[in-house]
Every structure is written in C-alpha cells, then in structure tokens.
Amino acid sequence: MPLAKIVPVEILPEPTAIAAYELVAAVLREQSTELIIALPNLTDDGASVGSFAISIRKIDETGIASAA
C-alpha cells in the first residue's frame, strides 16, 4: 500500500467531494494552513482496522506536482 496518494476531487463520489470541500472550509475557519482530524479506533464489520488521521493542508500549485 502506498504511503500517500494524490486523488483528484473529480473522481470522488459526490458526497465525498462535498465533504472534502467542507474540510477545506474548516481549515479556513480555523485560520490555519493545516487541519488534522483524528479518527481513533475504527472498525469495519466489527473488526478493528486501526486509527487514522485526515490531514487537510494548504499547498501551492508546485506542491501538488512535487507530492505526486
């Protein structure tokens, strides 16, 4: 499994894309360049899959190319 992957918002299901834009709005409301949302102790059909974090951060356009 890759450590990081850049996914264009256009390929996401509509509810997921809307949620992504809402997360960006949360970053702006917090007046921050990065917001990390902790998702501890997740399960899938009762089986533990671990803890995750969603990181939303502001980057410049060159940051997209260098992160790919």
Backbone as JSON, one array per atom type, in Angstrom:
{
  "sequence": "MPLAKIVPVEILPEPTAIAAYELVAAVLREQSTELIIALPNLTDDGASVGSFAISIRKIDETGIASAA",
  "N": [[0.85, -1.17, 0.0], [0.63, 2.2, -0.91], [2.32, 4.95, 0.73], [1.33, 7.54, 0.51], [-1.11, 9.16, -1.49], [-2.22, 11.1, -4.17], [-5.35, 12.21, -5.04], [-7.55, 13.27, -7.51], [-10.24, 15.51, -6.91], [-12.38, 15.32, -8.61], [-12.79, 12.64, -9.26], [-13.95, 11.49, -7.12], [-16.81, 10.15, -5.35], [-19.84, 12.09, -5.33], [-20.89, 12.84, -2.67], [-18.58, 12.48, -1.13], [-16.77, 14.26, -2.31], [-18.05, 16.68, -1.72], [-17.82, 16.6, 1.06], [-15.04, 16.8, 1.24], [-14.6, 19.44, 0.35], [-15.92, 20.73, 2.43], [-14.2, 20.13, 4.51], [-11.96, 21.62, 3.75], [-13.07, 24.15, 4.05], [-13.3, 24.12, 6.81], [-10.61, 24.26, 7.56], [-10.03, 26.85, 6.7], [-11.8, 28.32, 8.35], [-10.62, 27.85, 10.8], [-8.42, 29.35, 10.52], [-5.92, 28.37, 9.65], [-3.11, 26.63, 8.19], [-3.11, 23.96, 8.06], [-5.13, 21.23, 8.98], [-5.71, 18.6, 11.11], [-7.56, 15.78, 11.4], [-8.53, 13.54, 13.75], [-9.26, 10.1, 13.75], [-9.95, 7.82, 15.76], [-9.57, 4.34, 16.6], [-11.1, 2.8, 14.58], [-13.55, 0.6, 13.09], [-14.46, -2.13, 10.94], [-17.16, -3.8, 9.96], [-17.21, -4.78, 12.58], [-14.59, -5.58, 12.98], [-11.43, -4.45, 14.05], [-9.74, -1.84, 12.43], [-7.85, -0.03, 12.99], [-6.44, 3.21, 13.86], [-6.86, 6.38, 12.31], [-5.89, 9.4, 10.57], [-7.0, 12.34, 9.06], [-5.53, 14.62, 7.0], [-5.67, 17.9, 6.07], [-4.25, 20.28, 4.14], [-3.0, 23.47, 3.15], [-1.49, 24.07, 0.08], [0.9, 25.19, -2.4], [0.59, 25.44, -5.98], [2.85, 24.19, -7.12], [3.47, 22.43, -5.16], [1.68, 20.35, -5.47], [2.6, 18.96, -7.74], [5.15, 18.16, -6.85], [4.52, 16.49, -4.76], [3.39, 14.32, -5.94]],
  "CA": [[0.0, 0.0, 0.0], [1.45, 3.42, -0.94], [2.24, 5.78, 1.92], [0.49, 8.7, 0.22], [-1.64, 9.16, -2.85], [-2.99, 12.28, -4.52], [-6.54, 11.83, -5.79], [-8.31, 14.46, -7.92], [-11.58, 15.55, -6.32], [-13.36, 15.0, -9.66], [-13.06, 11.2, -9.36], [-14.6, 11.05, -5.89], [-18.28, 10.22, -5.35], [-20.27, 13.45, -5.0], [-20.92, 13.15, -1.23], [-17.2, 12.54, -0.64], [-16.21, 15.52, -2.81], [-18.65, 17.75, -0.91], [-17.19, 16.53, 2.39], [-13.67, 17.32, 1.1], [-14.7, 20.9, 0.33], [-16.29, 21.16, 3.78], [-12.98, 20.06, 5.32], [-11.16, 22.8, 3.39], [-13.72, 25.28, 4.71], [-12.95, 24.05, 8.24], [-9.24, 24.78, 7.68], [-10.11, 28.31, 6.58], [-12.44, 28.85, 9.56], [-9.65, 27.76, 11.9], [-7.32, 30.24, 10.14], [-4.74, 27.53, 9.73], [-2.67, 26.07, 6.92], [-3.31, 22.52, 8.12], [-6.06, 20.71, 9.98], [-5.59, 17.15, 11.21], [-8.76, 15.24, 12.03], [-8.22, 12.21, 14.28], [-10.31, 9.09, 13.7], [-9.38, 6.72, 16.55], [-10.21, 3.04, 16.83], [-12.14, 2.49, 13.59], [-13.85, -0.81, 12.85], [-15.16, -2.48, 9.7], [-17.94, -5.01, 10.29], [-16.83, -5.26, 13.9], [-13.15, -5.86, 13.06], [-10.63, -3.25, 14.19], [-8.85, -1.5, 11.31], [-6.85, 0.89, 13.5], [-6.74, 4.63, 13.96], [-6.45, 7.13, 11.14], [-5.99, 10.85, 10.63], [-7.17, 13.02, 7.78], [-4.79, 15.87, 7.03], [-6.01, 18.84, 5.01], [-3.3, 21.38, 4.27], [-2.88, 24.38, 2.02], [-0.22, 23.96, -0.65], [0.91, 25.94, -3.64], [0.42, 24.56, -7.14], [4.05, 23.38, -7.32], [3.43, 21.39, -4.14], [0.92, 19.22, -6.0], [3.48, 18.2, -8.63], [6.25, 17.56, -6.11], [3.99, 15.46, -3.87], [2.92, 13.19, -6.75]],
  "C": [[0.9, 1.24, 0.0], [1.26, 4.24, 0.33], [1.34, 6.99, 1.72], [0.05, 8.63, -1.23], [-2.44, 10.43, -3.04], [-4.13, 11.84, -5.42], [-7.28, 13.1, -6.2], [-9.74, 14.39, -7.39], [-12.64, 15.12, -7.33], [-13.68, 13.5, -9.74], [-13.77, 10.65, -8.13], [-16.12, 11.03, -6.07], [-18.72, 11.59, -4.84], [-20.33, 13.73, -3.5], [-19.52, 13.27, -0.63], [-16.54, 13.84, -1.07], [-16.76, 16.7, -2.0], [-18.02, 17.78, 0.48], [-15.76, 17.08, 2.33], [-13.67, 18.84, 1.1], [-15.08, 21.44, 1.7], [-15.09, 21.11, 4.71], [-12.06, 21.24, 5.02], [-11.76, 24.04, 4.05], [-13.39, 25.3, 6.2], [-11.53, 24.58, 8.47], [-9.27, 26.3, 7.64], [-10.74, 28.93, 7.82], [-11.49, 28.85, 10.76], [-8.45, 28.68, 11.67], [-5.99, 29.54, 10.27], [-4.31, 27.12, 8.32], [-2.83, 24.56, 6.9], [-4.27, 22.18, 9.26], [-5.95, 19.2, 9.95], [-6.78, 16.64, 12.01], [-8.46, 13.81, 12.45], [-9.46, 11.32, 14.22], [-9.81, 7.85, 14.45], [-10.25, 5.46, 16.52], [-11.36, 2.73, 15.87], [-12.32, 0.99, 13.45], [-14.55, -0.95, 11.51], [-15.85, -3.81, 9.95], [-17.49, -5.63, 11.6], [-15.35, -5.57, 14.07], [-12.38, -4.54, 13.13], [-9.74, -3.05, 12.96], [-7.81, -0.46, 11.72], [-7.35, 2.32, 13.57], [-6.17, 5.35, 12.75], [-6.5, 8.61, 11.44], [-6.15, 11.37, 9.21], [-6.47, 14.36, 7.9], [-5.19, 16.7, 5.81], [-5.05, 20.01, 5.17], [-3.25, 22.2, 3.0], [-1.5, 24.21, 1.4], [-0.27, 24.9, -1.84], [0.82, 24.95, -4.8], [1.65, 23.69, -7.4], [4.11, 22.25, -6.31], [2.67, 20.16, -4.6], [1.83, 18.35, -6.86], [4.58, 17.51, -7.85], [5.78, 16.46, -5.17], [3.56, 14.21, -4.64], [4.0, 12.16, -6.98]]
}
